[in-house]
Short mmCIF file of C-alpha atoms and ligand atoms in Angstrom, two decimals:
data_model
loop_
_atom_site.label_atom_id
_atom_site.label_comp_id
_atom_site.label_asym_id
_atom_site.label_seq_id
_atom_site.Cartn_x
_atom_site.Cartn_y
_atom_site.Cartn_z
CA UNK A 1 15.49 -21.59 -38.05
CA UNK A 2 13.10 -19.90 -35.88
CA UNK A 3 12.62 -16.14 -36.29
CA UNK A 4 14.55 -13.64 -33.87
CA UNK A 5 14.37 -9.95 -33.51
CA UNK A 6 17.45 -8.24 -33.80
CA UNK A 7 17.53 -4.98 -31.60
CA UNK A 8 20.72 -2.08 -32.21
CA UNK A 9 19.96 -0.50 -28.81
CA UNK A 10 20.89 3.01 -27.72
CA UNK A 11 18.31 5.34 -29.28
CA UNK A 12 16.26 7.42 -27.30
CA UNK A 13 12.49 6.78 -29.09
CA UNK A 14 10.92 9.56 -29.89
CA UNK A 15 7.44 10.13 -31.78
CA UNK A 16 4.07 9.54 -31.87
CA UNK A 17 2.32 6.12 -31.64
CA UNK A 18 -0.87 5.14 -30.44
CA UNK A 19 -2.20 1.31 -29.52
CA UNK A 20 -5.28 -0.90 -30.03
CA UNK A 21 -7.75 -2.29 -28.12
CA UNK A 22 -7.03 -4.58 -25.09
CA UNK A 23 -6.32 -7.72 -25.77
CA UNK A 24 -7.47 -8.85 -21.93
CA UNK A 25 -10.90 -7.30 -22.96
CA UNK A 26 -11.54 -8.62 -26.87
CA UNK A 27 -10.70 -11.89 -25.57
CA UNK A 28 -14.00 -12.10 -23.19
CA UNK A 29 -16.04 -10.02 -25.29
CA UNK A 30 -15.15 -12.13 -28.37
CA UNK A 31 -16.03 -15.56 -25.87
CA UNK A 32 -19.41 -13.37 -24.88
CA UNK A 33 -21.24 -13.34 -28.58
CA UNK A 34 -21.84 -16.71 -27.84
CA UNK A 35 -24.66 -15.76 -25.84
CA UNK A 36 -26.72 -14.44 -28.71
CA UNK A 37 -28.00 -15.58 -32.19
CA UNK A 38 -28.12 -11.77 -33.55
CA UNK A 39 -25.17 -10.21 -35.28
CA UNK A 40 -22.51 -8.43 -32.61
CA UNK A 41 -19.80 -6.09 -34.27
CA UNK A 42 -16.59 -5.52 -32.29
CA UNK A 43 -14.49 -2.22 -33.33
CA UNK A 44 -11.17 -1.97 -31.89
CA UNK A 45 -10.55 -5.66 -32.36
CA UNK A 46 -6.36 -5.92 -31.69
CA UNK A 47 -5.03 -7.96 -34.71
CA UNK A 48 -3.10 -10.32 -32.63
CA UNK A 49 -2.45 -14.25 -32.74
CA UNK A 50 -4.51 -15.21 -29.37
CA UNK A 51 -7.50 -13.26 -31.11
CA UNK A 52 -6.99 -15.15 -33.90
CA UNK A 53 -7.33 -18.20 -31.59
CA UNK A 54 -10.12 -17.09 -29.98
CA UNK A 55 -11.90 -16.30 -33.55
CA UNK A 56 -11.03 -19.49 -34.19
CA UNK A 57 -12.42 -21.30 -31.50
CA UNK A 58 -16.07 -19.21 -31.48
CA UNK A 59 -16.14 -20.02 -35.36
CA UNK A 60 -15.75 -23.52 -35.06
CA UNK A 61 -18.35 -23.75 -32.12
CA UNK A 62 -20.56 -22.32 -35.01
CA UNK A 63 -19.87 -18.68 -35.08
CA UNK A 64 -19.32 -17.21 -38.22
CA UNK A 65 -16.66 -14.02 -38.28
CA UNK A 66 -16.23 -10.77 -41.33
CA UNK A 67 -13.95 -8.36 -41.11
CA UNK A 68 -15.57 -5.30 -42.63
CA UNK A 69 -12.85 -3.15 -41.71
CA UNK A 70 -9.32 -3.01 -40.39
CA UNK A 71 -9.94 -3.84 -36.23
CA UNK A 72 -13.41 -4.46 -37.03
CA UNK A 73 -14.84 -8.21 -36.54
CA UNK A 74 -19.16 -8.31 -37.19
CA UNK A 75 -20.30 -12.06 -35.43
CA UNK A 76 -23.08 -14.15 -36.82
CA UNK A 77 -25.03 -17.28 -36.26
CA UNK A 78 -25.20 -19.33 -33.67
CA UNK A 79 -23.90 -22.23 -31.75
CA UNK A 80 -23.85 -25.27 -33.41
CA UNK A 81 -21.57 -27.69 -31.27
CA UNK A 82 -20.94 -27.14 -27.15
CA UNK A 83 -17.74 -29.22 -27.33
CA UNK A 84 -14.68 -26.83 -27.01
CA UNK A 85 -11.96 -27.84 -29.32
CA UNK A 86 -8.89 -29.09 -27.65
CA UNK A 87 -5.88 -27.69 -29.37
CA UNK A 88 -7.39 -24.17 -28.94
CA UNK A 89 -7.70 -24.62 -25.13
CA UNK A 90 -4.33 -26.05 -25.12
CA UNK A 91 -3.02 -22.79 -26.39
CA UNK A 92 -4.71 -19.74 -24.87
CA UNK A 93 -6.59 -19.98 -21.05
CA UNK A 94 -8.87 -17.65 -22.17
CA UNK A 95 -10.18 -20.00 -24.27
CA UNK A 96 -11.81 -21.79 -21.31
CA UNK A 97 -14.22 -18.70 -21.41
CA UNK A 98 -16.31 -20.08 -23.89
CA UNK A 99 -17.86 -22.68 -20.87
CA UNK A 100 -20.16 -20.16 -19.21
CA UNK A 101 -21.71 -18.99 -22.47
CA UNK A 102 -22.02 -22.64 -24.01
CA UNK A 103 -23.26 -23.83 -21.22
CA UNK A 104 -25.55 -21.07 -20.29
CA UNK A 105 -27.60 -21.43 -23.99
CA UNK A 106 -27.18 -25.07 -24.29
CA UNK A 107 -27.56 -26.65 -20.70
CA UNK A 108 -24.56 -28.38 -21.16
CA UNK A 109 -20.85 -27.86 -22.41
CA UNK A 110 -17.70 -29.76 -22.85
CA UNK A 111 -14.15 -27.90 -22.50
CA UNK A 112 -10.61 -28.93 -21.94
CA UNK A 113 -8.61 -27.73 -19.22
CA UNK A 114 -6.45 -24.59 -20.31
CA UNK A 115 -2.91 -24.30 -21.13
CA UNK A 116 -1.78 -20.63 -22.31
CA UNK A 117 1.04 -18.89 -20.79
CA UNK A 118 4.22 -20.23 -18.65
CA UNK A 119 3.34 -18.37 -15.79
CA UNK A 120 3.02 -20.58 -13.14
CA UNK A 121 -0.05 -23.13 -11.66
CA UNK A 122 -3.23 -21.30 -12.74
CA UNK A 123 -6.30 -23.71 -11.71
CA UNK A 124 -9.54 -22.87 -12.03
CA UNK A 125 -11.08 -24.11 -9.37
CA UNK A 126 -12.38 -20.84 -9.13
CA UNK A 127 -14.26 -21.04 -12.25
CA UNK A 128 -15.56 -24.41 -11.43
CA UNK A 129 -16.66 -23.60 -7.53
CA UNK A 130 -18.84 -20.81 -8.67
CA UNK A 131 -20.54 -22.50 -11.39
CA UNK A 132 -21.03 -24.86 -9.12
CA UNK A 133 -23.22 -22.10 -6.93
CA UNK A 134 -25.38 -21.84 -10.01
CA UNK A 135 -26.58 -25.28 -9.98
CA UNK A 136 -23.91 -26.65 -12.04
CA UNK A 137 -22.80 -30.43 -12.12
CA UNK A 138 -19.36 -30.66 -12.46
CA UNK A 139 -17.53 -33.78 -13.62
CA UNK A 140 -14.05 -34.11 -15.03
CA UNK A 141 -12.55 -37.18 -17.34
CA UNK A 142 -9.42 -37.31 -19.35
CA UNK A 143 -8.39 -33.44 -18.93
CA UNK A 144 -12.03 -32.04 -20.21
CA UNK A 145 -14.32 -30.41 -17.99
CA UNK A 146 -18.14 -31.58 -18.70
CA UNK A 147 -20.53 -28.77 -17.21
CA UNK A 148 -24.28 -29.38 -16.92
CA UNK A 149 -27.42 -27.40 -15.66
CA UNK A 150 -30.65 -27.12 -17.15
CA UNK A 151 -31.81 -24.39 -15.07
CA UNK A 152 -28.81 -21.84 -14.45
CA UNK A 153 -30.02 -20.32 -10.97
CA UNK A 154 -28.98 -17.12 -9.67
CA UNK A 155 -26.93 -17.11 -6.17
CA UNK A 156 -24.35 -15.27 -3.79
CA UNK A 157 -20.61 -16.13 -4.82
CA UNK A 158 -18.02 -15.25 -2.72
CA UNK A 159 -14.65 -15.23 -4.54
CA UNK A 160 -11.76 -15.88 -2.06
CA UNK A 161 -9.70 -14.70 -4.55
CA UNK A 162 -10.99 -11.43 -7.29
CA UNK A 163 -9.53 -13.66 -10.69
CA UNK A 164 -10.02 -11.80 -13.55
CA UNK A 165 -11.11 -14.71 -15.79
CA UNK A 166 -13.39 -16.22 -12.46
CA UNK A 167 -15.09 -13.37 -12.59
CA UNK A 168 -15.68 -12.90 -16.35
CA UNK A 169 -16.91 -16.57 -16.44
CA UNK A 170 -19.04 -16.22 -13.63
CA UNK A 171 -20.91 -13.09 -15.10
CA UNK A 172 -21.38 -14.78 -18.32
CA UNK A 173 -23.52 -17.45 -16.67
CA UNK A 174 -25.21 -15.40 -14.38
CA UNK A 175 -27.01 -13.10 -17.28
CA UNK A 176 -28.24 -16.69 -18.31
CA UNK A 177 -29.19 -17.85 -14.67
CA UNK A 178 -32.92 -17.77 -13.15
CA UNK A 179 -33.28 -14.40 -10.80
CA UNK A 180 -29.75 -12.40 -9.14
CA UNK A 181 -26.27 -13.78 -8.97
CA UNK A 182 -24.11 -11.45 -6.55
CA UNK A 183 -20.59 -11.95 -6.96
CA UNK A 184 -18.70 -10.70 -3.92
CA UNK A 185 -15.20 -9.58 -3.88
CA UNK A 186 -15.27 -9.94 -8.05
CA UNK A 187 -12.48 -8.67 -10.09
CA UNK A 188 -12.28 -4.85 -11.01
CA UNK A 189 -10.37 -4.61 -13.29
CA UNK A 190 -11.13 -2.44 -16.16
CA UNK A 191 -11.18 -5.40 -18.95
CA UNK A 192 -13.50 -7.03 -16.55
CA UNK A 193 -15.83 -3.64 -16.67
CA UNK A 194 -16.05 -3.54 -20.38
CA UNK A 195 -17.28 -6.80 -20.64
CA UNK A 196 -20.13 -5.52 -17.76
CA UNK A 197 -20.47 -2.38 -20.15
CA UNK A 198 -20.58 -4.64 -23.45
CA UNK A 199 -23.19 -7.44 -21.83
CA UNK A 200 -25.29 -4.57 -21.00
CA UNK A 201 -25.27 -3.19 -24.28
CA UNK A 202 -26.68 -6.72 -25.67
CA UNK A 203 -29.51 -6.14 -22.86
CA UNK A 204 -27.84 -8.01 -20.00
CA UNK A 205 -29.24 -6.31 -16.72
CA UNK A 206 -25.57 -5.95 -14.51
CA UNK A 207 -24.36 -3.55 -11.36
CA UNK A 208 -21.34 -3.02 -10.28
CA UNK A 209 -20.54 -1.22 -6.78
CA UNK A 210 -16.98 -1.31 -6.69
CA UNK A 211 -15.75 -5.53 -6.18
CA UNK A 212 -19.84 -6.43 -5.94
CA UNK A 213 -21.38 -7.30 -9.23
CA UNK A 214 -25.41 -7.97 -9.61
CA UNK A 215 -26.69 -9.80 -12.16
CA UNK A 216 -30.09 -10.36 -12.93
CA UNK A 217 -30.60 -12.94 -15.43
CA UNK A 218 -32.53 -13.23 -18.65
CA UNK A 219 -33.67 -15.20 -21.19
CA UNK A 220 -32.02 -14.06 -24.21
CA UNK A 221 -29.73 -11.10 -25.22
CA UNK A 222 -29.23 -9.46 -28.33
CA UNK A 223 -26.97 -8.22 -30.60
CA UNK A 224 -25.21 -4.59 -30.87
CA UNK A 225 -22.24 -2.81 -31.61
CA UNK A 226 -19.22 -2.23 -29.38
CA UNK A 227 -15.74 -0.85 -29.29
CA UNK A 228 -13.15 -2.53 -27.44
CA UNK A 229 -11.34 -0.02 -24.26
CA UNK A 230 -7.84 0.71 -25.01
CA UNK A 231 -4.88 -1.84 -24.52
CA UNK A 232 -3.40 -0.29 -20.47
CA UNK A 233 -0.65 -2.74 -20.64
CA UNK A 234 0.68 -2.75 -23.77
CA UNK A 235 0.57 1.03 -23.62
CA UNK A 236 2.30 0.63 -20.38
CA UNK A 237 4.87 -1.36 -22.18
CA UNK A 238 5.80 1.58 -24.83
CA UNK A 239 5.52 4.00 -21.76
CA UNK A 240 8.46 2.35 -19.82
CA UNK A 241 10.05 1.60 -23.20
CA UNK A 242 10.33 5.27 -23.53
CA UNK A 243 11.45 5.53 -19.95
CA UNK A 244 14.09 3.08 -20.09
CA UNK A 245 15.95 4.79 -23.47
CA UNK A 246 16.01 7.97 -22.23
CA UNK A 247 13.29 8.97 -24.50
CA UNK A 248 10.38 11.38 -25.43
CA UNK A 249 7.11 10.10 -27.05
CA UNK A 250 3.25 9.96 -26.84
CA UNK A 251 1.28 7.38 -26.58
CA UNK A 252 -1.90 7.74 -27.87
CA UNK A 253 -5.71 6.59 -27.81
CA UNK A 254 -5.35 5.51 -24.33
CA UNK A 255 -7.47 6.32 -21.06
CA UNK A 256 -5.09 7.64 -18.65
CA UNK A 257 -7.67 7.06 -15.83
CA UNK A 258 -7.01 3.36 -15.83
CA UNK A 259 -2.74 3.77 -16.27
CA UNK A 260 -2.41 5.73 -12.36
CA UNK A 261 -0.72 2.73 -11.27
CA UNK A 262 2.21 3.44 -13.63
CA UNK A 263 2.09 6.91 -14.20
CA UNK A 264 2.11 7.47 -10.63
CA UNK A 265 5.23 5.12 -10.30
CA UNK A 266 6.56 6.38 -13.43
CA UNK A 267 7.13 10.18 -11.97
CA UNK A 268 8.47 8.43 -8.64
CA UNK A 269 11.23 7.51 -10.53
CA UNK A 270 12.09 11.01 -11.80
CA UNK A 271 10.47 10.65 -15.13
CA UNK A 272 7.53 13.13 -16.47
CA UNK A 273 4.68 12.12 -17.54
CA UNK A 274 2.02 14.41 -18.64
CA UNK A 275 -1.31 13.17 -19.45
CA UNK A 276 -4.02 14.55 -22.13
CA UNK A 277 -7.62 13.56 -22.55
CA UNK A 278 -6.60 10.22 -24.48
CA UNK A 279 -2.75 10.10 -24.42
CA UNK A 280 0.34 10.07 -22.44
CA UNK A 281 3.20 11.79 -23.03
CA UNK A 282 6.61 10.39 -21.65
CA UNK A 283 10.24 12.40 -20.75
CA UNK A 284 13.25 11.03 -19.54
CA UNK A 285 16.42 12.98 -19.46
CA UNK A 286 18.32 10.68 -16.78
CA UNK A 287 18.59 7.82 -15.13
CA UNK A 288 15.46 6.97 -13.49
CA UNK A 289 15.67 6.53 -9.69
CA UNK A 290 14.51 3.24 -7.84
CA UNK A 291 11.24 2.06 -7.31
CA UNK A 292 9.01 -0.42 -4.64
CA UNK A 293 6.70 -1.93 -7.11
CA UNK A 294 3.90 -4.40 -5.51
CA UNK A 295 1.83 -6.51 -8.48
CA UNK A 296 -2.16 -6.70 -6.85
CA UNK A 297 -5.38 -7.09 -8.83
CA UNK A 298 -6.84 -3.90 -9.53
CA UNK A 299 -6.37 -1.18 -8.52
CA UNK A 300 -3.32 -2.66 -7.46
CA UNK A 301 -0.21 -2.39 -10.19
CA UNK A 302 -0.94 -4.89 -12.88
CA UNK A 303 0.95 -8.18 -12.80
CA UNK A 304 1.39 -7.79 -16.49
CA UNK A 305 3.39 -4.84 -16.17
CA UNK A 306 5.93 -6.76 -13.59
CA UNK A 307 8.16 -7.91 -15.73
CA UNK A 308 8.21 -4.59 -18.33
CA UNK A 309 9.25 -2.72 -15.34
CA UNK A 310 11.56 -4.61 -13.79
CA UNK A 311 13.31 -4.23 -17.44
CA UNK A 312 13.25 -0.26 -16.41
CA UNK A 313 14.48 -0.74 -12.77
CA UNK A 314 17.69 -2.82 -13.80
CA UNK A 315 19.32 0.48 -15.06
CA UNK A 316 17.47 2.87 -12.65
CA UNK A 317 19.89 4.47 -9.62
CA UNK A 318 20.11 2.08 -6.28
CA UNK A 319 18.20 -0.94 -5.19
CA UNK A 320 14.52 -1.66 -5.99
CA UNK A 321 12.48 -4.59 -4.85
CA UNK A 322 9.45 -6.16 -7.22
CA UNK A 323 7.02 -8.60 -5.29
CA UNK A 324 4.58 -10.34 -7.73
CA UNK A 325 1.96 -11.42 -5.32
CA UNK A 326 -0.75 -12.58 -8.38
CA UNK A 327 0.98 -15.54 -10.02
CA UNK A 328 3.69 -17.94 -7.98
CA UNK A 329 6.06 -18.16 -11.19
CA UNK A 330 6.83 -14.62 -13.27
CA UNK A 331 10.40 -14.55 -13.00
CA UNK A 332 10.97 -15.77 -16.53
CA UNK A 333 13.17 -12.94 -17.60
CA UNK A 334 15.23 -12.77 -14.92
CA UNK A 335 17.48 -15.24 -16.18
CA UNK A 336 17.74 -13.18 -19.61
CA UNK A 337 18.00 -9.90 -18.44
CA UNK A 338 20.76 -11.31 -16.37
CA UNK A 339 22.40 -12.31 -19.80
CA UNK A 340 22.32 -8.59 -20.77
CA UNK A 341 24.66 -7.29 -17.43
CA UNK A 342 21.14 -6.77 -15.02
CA UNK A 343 22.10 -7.03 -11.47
CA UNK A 344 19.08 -9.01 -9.82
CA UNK A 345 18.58 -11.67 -7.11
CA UNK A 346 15.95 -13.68 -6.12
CA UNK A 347 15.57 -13.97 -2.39
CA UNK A 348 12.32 -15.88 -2.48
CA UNK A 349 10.06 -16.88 -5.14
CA UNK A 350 7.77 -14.14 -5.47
CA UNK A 351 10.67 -11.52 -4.71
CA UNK A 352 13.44 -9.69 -6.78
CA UNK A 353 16.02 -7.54 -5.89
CA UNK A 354 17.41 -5.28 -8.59
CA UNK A 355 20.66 -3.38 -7.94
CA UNK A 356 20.50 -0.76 -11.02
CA UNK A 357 23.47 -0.69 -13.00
CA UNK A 358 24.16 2.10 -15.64
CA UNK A 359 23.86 0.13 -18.34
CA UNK A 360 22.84 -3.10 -20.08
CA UNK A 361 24.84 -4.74 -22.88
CA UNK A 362 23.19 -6.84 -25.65
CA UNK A 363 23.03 -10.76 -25.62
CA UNK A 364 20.96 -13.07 -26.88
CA UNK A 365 17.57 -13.47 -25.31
CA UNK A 366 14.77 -15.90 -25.16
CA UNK A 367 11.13 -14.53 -24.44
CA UNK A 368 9.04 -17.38 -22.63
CA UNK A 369 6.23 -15.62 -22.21
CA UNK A 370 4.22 -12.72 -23.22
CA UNK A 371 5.77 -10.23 -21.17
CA UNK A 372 8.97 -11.57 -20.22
CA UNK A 373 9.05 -11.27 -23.86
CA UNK A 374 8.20 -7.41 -23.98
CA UNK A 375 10.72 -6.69 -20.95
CA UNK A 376 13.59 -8.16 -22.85
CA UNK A 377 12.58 -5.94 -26.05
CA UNK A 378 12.77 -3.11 -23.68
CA UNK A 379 16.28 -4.38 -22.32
CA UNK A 380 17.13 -4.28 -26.08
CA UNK A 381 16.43 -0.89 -26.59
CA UNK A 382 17.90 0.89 -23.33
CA UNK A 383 21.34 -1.86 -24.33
CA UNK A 384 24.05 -0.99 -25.86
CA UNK A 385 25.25 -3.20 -28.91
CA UNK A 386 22.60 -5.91 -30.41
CA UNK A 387 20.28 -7.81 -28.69
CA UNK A 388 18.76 -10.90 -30.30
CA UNK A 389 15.39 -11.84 -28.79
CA UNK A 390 13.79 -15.31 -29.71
CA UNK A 391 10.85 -17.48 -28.52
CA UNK A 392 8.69 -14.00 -30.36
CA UNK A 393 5.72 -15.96 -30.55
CA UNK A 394 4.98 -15.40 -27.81
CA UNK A 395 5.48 -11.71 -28.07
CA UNK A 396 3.06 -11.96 -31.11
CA UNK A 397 0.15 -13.15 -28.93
CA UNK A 398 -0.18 -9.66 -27.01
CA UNK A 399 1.18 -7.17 -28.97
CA UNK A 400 0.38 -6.08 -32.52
CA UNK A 401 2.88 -4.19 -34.56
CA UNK A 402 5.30 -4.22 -31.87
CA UNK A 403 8.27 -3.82 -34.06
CA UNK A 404 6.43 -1.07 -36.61
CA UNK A 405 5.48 0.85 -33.49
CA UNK A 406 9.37 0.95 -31.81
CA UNK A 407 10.61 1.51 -35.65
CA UNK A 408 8.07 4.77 -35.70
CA UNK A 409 9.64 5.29 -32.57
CA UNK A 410 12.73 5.86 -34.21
CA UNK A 411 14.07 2.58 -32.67
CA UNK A 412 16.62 0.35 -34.77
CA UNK A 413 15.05 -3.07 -34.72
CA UNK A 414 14.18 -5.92 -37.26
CA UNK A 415 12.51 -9.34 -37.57
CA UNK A 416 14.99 -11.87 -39.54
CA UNK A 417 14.34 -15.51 -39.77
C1 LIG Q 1 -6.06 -12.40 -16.60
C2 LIG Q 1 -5.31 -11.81 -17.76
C3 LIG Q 1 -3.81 -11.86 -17.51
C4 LIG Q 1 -3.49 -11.18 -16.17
C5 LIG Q 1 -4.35 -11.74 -15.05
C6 LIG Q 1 -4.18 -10.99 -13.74
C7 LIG Q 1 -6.76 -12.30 -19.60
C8 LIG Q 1 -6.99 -13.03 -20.88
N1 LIG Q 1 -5.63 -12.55 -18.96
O1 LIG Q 1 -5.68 -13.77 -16.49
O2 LIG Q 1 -3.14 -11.18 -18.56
O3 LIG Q 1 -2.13 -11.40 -15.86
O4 LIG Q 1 -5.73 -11.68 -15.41
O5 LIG Q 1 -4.43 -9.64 -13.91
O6 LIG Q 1 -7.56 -11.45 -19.22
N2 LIG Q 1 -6.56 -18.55 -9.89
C9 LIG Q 1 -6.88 -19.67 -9.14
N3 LIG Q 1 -8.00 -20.37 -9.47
C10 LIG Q 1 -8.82 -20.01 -10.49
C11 LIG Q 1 -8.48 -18.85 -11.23
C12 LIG Q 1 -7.35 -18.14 -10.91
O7 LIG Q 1 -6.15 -20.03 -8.21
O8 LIG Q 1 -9.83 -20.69 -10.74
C13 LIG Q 1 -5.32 -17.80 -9.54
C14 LIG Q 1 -4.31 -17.84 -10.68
O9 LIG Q 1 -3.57 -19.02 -10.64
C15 LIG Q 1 -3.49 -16.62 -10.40
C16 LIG Q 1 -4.52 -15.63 -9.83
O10 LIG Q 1 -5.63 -16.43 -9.42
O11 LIG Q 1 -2.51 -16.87 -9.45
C17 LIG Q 1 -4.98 -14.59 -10.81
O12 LIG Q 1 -5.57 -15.21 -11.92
P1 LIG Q 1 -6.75 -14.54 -12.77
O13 LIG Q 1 -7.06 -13.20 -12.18
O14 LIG Q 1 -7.84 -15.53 -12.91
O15 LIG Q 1 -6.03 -14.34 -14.15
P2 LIG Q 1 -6.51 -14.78 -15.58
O16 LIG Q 1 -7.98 -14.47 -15.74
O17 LIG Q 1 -6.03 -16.14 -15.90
#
């Protein structure tokens, strides 16, 4: 039997916790020590299962990987194969991140197409087309991507769209390429600027003027010593957690400058939220009020916070609308919260309408993706009576000590198998 996670819900959480590093940005950086033989130590490393894949997948391309300390991960050696191992691509799309870098030191590189999470078509032709710009042959048999260039060569990319993972590939070549690589109308968001901040650490020479990033290329890069920015959306996730029970709690270790998009939304609805240098700090007496929440890349509100918040809105007063504009398929737990007494239609596919009700009940729940997964935990919590979540691992890929955190939280929840 698989596990489940068996939430009493009903307490307001109350407390201290703080979170780890981003997941979105140890994923890229961990996929970036590829680019150099000298050692590279990561602090801030979130212990979570798609870093463990990623690990995985640099160490058996040759990497090798100690643990000095807790959230701590020190890379050595170098590459020793450029073939990407399927059944790691299969599981996590950031996994196809390790192309730009293989390919970049070895002139060649061989990497399935992605799988990862249930959120809807998510090509990269993106990827491809700008490689492509760099002097890359493309060619494609039985589901693997074979890249080739001997000569990386610096160009102007236009991105008709600014994807995150696009633009993280795209960089990673670029430090490799002959002369400057412009990317216009990049990504900004901040995972994508501490991988800038961490390639320029190992000697990469990058710009950034707001969605323009300039790369001048170079031979080789070294190693160094880097600590991983704070995790936005699963902070975001406790945040509306907090929100949604009534609650009040801190979050800590967090930058506040990157959160706006919620906090800002967050006091729309009635709650407080008071920010310090490197926490947030979260009342809510009373039901929180409607909202208009718009998912856009960055600076936009964060796709990855969609479905957390829609948790909030189905018990917030009167009628909020949610359009996810960044993937065509997030609506995974609608059909759950639904289970639980939420009040939400679905006029067209990248639209909900959520008439708050004043109260969910519990039911059991199945998480089918990362954060459909963390909305129905939050669903749990505001509930009354138990709600048993399955499908957690996918819940384990993006957060680490989920259920510690909500239990230090004061919240009544527990893992049983
Ligand atoms: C990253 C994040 C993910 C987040 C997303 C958007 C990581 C590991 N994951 O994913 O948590 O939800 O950014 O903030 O950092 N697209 C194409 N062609 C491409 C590439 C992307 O059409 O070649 C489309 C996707 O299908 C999607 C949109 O662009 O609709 C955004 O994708 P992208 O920004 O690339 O997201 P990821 O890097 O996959």
């Amino acid at each position: 039997m698989s596990e489940r996670l068996i939430i009493r819900g009903g307490t307001p959480l109350e407390g201290r916790i703080k979170v780890p590093g981003a997941k979105n940005s140890a994923l890229p950086l961990l996929a970036a020590t590829l680019l150099t033989d000298e050692p590279v130590t990561l602090k801030n490393v979130p212990p979570l299962k798609d870093v463990g894949t990623m690990l995985s997948m640099i160490q058996q391309l040759g990497k090798r990987i100690e643990k000095p300390a807790p959230m701590t991960v020190r890379v050595t050696g170098g590459i020793e194969t450029n073939r990407a191992p399927e059944e790691l691509v299969r599981k996590m799309r950031a996994s196809f991140l390790v192309l730009s870098p293989l390919l970049g030191r070895v002139g060649e590189a061989e990497v399935p197409l992605p799988g990862g999470c249930n959120i809807g078509t998510r090509p990269v032709d993106l990827h491809l087309n700008g490689l492509s710009r760099l002097g890359t042959e493309i060619s494609q048999t039985d589901g693997r991507i074979i890249a080739r260039a001997n000569n990386l060569q610096g160009n102007e990319i236009f991105l008709d769209y600014p994807s995150v993972g696009t633009t993280e590939q795209l960089l990673m070549a670029a430090v490799r390429a002959d002369g400057e690589t412009d990317i216009y109308n990049g990504a900004q968001e901040p995972e994508v600027r501490d991988l800038v901040d961490f390639l320029v650490e190992l000697g990469a020479d990058v710009e950034v003027d707001g969605s323009i990033l300039t790369v001048r290329g170079s031979e080789e890069l070294h190693g160094g010593e880097y600590e991983v920015l704070p995790d936005r959306i699963a902070a975001g996730t406790y945040m509306i957690a907090i929100a949604a029970t009534g609650g009040h709690a801190t979050v800590g270790e967090v930058r506040p400058s990157i959160m706006k998009q919620l906090t800002l939304k967050m006091r729309k609805s009635g709650i407080t939220v008071n920010e310090g240098p490197d926490s947030l700090e979260v009342i809510s007496g009373r039901r929180p009020k409607n909202l208009e929440i718009r998912t856009l890349p960055y600076p936009g509100f964060p796709t990855d916070l969609q479905a957390p918040v829609s948790a909030l809105l189905t018990i917030a007063e009167g009628k909020s609308v949610v359009k996810e504009t960044v993937f065509d398929s997030r609506f995974g737990h609608v059909a759950e919260l639904r289970k639980m007494g939420a009040d939400i239609s679905v006029p067209n596919s990248s639209t909900l309408f959520i008439n708050g009700t004043d109260g969910l009940r519990g039911a059991k729940v199945e998480a089918t993706d990362i954060r459909a997964g963390a909305s129905l935990v939050i669903a749990g919590l505001a509930a009354s009576g138990t709600t048993e979540v399955v499908g957690l691992g996918h819940i384990d890929r993006g957060y680490s000590r989920l259920v510690e955190n909500f239990q230090d939280l004061s919240a009544q929840l527990e893992k049983k198998i």
